[in-house]
mmCIF file of C-alpha atoms and ligand atoms in Angstrom:
data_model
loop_
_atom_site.group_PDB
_atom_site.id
_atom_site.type_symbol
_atom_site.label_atom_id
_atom_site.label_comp_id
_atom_site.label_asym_id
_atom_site.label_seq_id
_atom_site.Cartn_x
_atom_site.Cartn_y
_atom_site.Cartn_z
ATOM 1 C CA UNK A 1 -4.018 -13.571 -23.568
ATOM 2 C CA UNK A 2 -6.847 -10.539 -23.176
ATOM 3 C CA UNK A 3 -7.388 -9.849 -19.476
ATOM 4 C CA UNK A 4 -11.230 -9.925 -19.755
ATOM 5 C CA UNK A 5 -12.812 -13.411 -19.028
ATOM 6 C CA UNK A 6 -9.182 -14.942 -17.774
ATOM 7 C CA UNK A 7 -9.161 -16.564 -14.305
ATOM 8 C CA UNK A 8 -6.733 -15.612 -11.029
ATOM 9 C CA UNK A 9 -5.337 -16.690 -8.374
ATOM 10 C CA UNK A 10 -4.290 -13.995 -5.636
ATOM 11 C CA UNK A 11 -3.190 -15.391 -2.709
ATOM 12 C CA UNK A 12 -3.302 -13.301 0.975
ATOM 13 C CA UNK A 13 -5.712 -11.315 -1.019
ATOM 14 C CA UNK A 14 -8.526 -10.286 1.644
ATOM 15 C CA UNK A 15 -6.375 -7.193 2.567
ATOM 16 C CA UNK A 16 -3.099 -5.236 2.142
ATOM 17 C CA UNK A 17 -1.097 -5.523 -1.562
ATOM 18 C CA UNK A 18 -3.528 -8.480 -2.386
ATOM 19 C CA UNK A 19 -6.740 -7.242 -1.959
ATOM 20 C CA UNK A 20 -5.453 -4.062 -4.308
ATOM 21 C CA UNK A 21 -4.234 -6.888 -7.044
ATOM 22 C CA UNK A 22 -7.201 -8.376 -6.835
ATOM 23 C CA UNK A 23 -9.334 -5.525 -7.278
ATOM 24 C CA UNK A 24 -7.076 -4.293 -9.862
ATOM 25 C CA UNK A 25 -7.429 -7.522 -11.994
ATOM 26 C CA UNK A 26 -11.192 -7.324 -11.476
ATOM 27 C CA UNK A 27 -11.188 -4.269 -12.531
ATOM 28 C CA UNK A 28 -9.849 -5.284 -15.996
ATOM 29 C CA UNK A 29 -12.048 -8.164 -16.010
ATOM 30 C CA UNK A 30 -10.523 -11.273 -14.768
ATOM 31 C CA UNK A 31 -12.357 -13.347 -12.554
ATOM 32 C CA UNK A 32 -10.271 -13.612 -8.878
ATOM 33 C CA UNK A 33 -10.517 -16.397 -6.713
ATOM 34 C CA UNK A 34 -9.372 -14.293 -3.384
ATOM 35 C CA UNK A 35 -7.234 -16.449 -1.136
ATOM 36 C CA UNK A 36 -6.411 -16.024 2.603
ATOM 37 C CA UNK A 37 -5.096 -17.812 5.703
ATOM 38 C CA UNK A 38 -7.654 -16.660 8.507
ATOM 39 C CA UNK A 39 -9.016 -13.581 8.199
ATOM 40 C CA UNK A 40 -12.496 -14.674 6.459
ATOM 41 C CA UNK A 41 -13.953 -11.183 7.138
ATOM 42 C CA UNK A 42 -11.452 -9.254 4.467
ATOM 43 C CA UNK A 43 -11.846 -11.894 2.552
ATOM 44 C CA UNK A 44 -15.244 -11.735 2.035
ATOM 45 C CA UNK A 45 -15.531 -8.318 2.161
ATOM 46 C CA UNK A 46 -13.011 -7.932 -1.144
ATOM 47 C CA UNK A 47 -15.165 -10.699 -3.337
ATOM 48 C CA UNK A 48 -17.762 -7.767 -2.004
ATOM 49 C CA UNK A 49 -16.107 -4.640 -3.404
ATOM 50 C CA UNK A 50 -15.201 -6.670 -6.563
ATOM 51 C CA UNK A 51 -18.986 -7.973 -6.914
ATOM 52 C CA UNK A 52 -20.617 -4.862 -6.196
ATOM 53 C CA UNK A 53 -18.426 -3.155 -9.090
ATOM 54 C CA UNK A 54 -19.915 -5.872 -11.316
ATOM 55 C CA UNK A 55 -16.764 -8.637 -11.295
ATOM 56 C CA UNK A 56 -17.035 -12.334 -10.864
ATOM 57 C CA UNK A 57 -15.159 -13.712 -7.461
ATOM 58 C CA UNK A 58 -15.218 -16.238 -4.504
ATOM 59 C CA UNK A 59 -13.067 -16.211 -1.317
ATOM 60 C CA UNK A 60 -11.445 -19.815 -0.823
ATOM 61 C CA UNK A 61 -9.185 -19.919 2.555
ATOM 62 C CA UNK A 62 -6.301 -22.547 1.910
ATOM 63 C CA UNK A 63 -2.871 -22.319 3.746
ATOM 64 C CA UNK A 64 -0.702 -22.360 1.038
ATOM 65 C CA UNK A 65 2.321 -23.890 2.757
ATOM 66 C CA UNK A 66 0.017 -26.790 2.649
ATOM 67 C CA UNK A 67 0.317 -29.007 -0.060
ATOM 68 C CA UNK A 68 -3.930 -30.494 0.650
ATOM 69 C CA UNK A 69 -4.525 -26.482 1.006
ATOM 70 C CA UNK A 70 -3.331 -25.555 -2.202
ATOM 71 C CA UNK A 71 -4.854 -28.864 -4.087
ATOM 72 C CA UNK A 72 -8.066 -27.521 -2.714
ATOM 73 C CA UNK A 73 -7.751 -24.040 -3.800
ATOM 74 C CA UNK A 74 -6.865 -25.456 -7.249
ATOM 75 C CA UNK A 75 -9.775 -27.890 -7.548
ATOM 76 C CA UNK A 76 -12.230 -25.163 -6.031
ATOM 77 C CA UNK A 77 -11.114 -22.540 -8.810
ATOM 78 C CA UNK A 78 -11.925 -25.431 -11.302
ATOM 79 C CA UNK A 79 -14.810 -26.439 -10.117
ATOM 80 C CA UNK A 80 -16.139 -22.463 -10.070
ATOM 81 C CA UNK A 81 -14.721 -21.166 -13.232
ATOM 82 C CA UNK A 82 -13.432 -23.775 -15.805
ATOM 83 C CA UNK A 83 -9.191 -22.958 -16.057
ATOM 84 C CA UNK A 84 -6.726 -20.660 -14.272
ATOM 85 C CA UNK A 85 -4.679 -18.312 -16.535
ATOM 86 C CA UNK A 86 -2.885 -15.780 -13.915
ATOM 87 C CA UNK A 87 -1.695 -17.001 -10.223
ATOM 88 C CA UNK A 88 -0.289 -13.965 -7.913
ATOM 89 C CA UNK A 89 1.718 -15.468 -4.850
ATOM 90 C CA UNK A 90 1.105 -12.571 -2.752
ATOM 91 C CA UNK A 91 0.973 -14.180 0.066
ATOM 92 C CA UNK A 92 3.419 -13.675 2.837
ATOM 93 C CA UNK A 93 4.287 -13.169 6.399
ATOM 94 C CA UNK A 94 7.327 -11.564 8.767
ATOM 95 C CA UNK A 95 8.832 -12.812 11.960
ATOM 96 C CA UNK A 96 11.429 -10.188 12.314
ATOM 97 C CA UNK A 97 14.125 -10.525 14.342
ATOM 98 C CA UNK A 98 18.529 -10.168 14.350
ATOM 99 C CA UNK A 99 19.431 -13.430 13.441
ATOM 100 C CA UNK A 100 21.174 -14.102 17.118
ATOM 101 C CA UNK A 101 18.169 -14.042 18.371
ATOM 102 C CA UNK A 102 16.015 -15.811 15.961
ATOM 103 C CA UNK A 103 14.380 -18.759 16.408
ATOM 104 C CA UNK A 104 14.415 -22.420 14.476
ATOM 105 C CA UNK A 105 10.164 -21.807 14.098
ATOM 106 C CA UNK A 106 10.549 -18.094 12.983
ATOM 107 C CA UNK A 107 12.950 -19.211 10.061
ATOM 108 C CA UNK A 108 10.498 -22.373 9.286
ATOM 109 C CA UNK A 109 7.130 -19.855 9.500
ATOM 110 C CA UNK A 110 8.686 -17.567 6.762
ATOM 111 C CA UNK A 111 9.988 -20.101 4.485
ATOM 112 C CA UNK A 112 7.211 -22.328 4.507
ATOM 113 C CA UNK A 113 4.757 -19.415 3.678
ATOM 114 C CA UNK A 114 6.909 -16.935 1.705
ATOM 115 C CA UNK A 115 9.258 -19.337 -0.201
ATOM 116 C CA UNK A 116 7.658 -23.326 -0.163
ATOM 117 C CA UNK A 117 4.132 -21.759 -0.614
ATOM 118 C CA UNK A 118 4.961 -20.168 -3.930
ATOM 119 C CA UNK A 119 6.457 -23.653 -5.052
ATOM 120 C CA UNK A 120 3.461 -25.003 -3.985
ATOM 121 C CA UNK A 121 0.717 -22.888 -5.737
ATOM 122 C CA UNK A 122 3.458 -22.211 -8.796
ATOM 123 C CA UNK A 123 3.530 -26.093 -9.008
ATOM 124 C CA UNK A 124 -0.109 -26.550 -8.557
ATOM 125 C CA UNK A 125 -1.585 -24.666 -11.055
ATOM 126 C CA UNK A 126 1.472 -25.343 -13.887
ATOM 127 C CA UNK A 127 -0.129 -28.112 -15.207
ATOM 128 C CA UNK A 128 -3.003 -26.810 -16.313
ATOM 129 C CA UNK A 129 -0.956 -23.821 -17.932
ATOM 130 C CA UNK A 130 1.540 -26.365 -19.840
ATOM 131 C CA UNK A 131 -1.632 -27.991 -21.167
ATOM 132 C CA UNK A 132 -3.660 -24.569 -22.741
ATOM 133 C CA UNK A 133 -0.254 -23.238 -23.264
ATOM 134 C CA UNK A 134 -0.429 -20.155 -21.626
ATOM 135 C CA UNK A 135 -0.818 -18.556 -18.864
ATOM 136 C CA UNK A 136 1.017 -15.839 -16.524
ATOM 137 C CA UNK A 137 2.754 -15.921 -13.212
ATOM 138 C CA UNK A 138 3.879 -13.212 -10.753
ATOM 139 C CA UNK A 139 5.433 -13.683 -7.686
ATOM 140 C CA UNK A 140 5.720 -11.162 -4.484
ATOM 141 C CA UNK A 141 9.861 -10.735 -3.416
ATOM 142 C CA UNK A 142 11.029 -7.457 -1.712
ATOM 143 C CA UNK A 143 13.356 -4.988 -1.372
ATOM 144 C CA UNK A 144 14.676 -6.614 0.972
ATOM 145 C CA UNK A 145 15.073 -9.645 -1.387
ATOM 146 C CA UNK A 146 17.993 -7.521 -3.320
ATOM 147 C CA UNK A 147 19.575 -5.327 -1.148
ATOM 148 C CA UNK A 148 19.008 -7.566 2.398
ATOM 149 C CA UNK A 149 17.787 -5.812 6.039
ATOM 150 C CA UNK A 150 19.301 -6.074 9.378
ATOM 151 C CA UNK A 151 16.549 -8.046 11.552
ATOM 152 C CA UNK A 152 15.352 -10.005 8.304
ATOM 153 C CA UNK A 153 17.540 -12.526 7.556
ATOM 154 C CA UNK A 154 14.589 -14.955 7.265
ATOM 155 C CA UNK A 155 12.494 -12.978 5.184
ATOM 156 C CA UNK A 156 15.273 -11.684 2.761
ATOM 157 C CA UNK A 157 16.442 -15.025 1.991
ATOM 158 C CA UNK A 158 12.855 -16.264 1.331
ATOM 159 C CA UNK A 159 12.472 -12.747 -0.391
ATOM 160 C CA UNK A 160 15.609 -13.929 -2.501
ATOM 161 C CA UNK A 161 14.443 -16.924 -2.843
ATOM 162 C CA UNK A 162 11.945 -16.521 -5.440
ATOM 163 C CA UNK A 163 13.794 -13.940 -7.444
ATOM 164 C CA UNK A 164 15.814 -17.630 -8.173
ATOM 165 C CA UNK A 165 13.009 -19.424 -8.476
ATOM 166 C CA UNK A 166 11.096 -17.363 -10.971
ATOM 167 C CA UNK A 167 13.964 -17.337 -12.872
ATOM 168 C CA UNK A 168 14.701 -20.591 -13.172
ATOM 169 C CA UNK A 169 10.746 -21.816 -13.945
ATOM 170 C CA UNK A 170 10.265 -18.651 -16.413
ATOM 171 C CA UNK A 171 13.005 -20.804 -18.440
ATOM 172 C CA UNK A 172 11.722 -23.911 -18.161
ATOM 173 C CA UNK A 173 7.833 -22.319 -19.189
ATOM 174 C CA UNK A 174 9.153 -19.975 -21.887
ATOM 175 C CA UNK A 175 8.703 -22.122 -24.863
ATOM 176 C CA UNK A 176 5.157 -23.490 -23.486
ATOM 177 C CA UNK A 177 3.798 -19.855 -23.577
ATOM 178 C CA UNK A 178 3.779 -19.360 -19.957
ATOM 179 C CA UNK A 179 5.530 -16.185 -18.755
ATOM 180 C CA UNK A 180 7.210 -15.813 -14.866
ATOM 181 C CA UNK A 181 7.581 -12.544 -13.369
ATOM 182 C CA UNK A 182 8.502 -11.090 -10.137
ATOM 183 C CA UNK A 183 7.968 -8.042 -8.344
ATOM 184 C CA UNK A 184 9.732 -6.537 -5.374
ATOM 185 C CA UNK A 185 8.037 -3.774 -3.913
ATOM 186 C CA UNK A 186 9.616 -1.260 -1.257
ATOM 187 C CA UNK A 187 7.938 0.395 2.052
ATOM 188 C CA UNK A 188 4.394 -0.452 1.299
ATOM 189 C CA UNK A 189 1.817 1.033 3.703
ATOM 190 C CA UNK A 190 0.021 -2.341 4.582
ATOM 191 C CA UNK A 191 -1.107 -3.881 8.169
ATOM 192 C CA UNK A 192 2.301 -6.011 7.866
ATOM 193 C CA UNK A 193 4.376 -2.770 7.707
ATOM 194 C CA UNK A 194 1.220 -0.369 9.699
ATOM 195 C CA UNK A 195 3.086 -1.500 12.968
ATOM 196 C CA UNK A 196 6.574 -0.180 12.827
ATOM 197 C CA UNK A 197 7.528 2.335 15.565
ATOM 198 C CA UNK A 198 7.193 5.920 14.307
ATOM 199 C CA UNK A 199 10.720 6.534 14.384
ATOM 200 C CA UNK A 200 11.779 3.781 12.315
ATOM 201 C CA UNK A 201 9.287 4.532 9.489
ATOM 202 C CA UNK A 202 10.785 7.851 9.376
ATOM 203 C CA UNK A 203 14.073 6.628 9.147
ATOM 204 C CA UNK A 204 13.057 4.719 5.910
ATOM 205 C CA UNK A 205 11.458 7.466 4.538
ATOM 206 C CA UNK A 206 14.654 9.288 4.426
ATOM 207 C CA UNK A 207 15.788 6.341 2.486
ATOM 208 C CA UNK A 208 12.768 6.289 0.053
ATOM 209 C CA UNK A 209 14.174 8.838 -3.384
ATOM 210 C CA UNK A 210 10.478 9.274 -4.222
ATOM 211 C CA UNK A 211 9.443 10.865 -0.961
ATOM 212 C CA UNK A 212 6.598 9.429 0.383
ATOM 213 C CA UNK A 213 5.749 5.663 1.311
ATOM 214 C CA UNK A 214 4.281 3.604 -1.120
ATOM 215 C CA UNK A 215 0.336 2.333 -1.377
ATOM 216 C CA UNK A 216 -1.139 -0.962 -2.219
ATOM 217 C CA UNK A 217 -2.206 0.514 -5.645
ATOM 218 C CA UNK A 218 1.614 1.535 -6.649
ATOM 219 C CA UNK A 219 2.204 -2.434 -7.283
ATOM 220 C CA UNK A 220 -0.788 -3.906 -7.694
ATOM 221 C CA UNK A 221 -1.230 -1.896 -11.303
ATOM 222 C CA UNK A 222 2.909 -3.457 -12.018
ATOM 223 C CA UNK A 223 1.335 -7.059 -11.520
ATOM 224 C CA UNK A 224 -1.729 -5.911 -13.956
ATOM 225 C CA UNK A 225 0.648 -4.605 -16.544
ATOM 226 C CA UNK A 226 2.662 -7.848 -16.141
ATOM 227 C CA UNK A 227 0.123 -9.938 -16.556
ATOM 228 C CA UNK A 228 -1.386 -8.674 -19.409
ATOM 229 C CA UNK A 229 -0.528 -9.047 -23.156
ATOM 230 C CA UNK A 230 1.750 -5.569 -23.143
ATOM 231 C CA UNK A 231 3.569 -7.675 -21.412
ATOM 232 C CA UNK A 232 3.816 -10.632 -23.681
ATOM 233 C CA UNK A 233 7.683 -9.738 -24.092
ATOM 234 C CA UNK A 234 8.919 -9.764 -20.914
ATOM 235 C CA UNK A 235 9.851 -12.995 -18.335
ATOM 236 C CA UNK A 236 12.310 -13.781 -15.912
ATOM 237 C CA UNK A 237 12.168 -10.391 -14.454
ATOM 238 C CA UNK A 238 12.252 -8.667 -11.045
ATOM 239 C CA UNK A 239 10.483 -4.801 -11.129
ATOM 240 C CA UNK A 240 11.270 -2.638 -8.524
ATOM 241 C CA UNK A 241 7.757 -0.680 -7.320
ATOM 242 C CA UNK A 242 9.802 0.867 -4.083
ATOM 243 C CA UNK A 243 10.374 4.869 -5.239
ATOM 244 C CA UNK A 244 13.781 4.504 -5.503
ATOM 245 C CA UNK A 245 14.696 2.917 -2.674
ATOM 246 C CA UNK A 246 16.999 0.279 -4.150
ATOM 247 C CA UNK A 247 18.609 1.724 -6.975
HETATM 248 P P1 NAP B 301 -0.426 -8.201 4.907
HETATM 249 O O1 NAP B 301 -1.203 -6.924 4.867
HETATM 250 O O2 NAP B 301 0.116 -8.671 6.206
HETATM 251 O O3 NAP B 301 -1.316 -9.358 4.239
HETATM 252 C C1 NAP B 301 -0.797 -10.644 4.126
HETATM 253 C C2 NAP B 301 -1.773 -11.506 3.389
HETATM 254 O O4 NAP B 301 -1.186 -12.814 3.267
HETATM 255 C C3 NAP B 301 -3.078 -11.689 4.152
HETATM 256 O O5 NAP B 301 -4.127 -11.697 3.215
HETATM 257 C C4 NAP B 301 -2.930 -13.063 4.808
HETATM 258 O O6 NAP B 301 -4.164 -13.764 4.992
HETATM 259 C C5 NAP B 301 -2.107 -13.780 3.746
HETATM 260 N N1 NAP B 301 -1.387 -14.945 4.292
HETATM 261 C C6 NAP B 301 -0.459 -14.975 5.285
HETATM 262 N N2 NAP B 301 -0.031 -16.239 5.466
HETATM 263 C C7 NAP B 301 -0.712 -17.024 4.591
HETATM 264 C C8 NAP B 301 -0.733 -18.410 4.292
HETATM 265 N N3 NAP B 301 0.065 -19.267 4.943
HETATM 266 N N4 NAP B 301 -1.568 -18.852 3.329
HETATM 267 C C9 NAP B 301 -2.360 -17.998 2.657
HETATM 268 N N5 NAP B 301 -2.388 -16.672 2.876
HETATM 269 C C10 NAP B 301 -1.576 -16.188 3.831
HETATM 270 O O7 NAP B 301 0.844 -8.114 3.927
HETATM 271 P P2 NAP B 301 1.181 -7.121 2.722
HETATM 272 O O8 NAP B 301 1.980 -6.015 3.257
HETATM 273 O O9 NAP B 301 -0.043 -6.836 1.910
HETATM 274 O O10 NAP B 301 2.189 -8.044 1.892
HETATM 275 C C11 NAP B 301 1.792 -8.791 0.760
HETATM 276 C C12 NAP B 301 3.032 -9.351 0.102
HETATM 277 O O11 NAP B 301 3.898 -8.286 -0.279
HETATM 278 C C13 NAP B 301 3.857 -10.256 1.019
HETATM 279 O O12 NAP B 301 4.421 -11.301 0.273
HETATM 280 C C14 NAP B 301 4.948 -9.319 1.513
HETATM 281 O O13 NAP B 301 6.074 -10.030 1.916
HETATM 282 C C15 NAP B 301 5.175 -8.496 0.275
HETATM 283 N N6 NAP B 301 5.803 -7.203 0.528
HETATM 284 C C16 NAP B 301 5.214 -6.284 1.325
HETATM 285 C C17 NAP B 301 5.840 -5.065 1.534
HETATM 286 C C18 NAP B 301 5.245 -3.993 2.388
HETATM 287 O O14 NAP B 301 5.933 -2.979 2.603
HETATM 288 N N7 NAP B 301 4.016 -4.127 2.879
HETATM 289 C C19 NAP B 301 7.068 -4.800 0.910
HETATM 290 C C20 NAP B 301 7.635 -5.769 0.112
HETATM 291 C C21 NAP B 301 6.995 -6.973 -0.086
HETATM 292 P P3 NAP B 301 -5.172 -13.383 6.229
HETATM 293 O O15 NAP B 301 -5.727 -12.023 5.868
HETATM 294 O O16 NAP B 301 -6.185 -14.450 6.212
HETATM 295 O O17 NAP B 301 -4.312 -13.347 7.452
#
């Protein structure tokens, strides 16, 4: 599968880790349908930056915890551009807090958007990948997925979550030429992480081998690589993008 002329899917793509996939992938030609929850503005203003650099995208907003959302980002990505060969579920949220004190709806926010929204869009788009027998898949963990984080119980185990899952449906796609990847990036410098204390995010600094924080760019060029054919060899797998930190 060449890059140039193939169709994706980025969800939470109007800012943060997304928008840099998104650009990335435009960048090598793929047309990007650029998915978000609320924030219309980014949104529009990445199908801008990938437009004005001469690629082909449209913003669609669609919850993707949502079964009707993610039906009507599907149909809307069929309707504008004929097939969908790469989906990204990038999309993701945090509701940090120790477990003692966290909350029935803090547990049910992160799994429905971090862990049941990548069923969703996974399932969603699988059938017309089965059918042209191909097509590519990367999903978003963490860190925090593998080695766990006091205060993100929630979030690890959705983070966790779809290291399983992308296991288990890169062996069920294997032999219909449809590869399943994960990546699990460390401390990325995003709006989600922007907000830590100053203390704290020199505290994980410390912890970071590399030396310095990561940027947007540092994964979003992993998920290209995976999703292109140099990486026709390779499913099942979880890359680290974190400098070191988990190893
Ligand atoms: P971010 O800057 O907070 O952006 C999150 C994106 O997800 C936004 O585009 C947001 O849309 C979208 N989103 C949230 N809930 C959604 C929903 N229900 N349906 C559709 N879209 C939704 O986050 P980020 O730091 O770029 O993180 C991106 C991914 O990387 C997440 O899965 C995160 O868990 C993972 N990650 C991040 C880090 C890090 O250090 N930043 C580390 C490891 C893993 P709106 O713009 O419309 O709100």
């Amino acid at each position: 599968m060449m890059l140039k002329d193939s169709v994706a899917i980025v969800t939470g793509s109007g800012r943060g880790i997304g928008q840099a996939i998104a650009l990335e992938l435009a960048t090598a030609g793929v047309k990007v349908v650029v998915n978000y929850a609320g924030r219309s503005d980014k949104a529009e203003e990445t199908v801008e930056l990938i437009r004005a650099a001469g690629g082909e995208s449209v913003a669609v907003q669609a919850d993707v915890s949502q079964q009707a959302d993610v039906d009507r980002l599907i149909r809307t990505t069929l309707e504008q551009f004929g097939k969908i060969d790469i989906l990204v579920n990038n999309a993701g949220i945090t509701r940090d807090t120790l477990l003692l004190r966290m909350k029935e709806a803090d547990w049910d926010e992160v799994m429905a958007t971090n862990l049941k929204g990548v069923f969703l869009c996974t399932k969603a788009v699988s059938k017309g990948m089965l059918k042209q027998r191909s097509g590519a898949i990367v999903n978003i963990s963490s860190v925090v997925g593998l080695s766990g984080n006091a205060g993100q119980a929630n979030y690890a185990a959705a983070k966790a979550g779809i290291i399983g899952f992308t296991k288990s449906v890169a062996k069920e796609f294997a032999s219909r030429g449809i590869r399943v990847n994960a990546v699990a990036p460390g401390y990325i410098l995003t709006d989600m992480t922007g907000t830590l204390p100053e203390g704290m995010q020199t505290d994980i600094l410390r912890g970071i081998p590399l030396g310095r924080i990561g940027r947007p760019e540092d994964v979003a060029c992993v998920v290209r690589f995976l999703v292109s054919p140099e990486a026709s060899y390779m499913t099942g797998q979880t890359l680290s993008v974190d400098g070191g930190m988990e190893m």
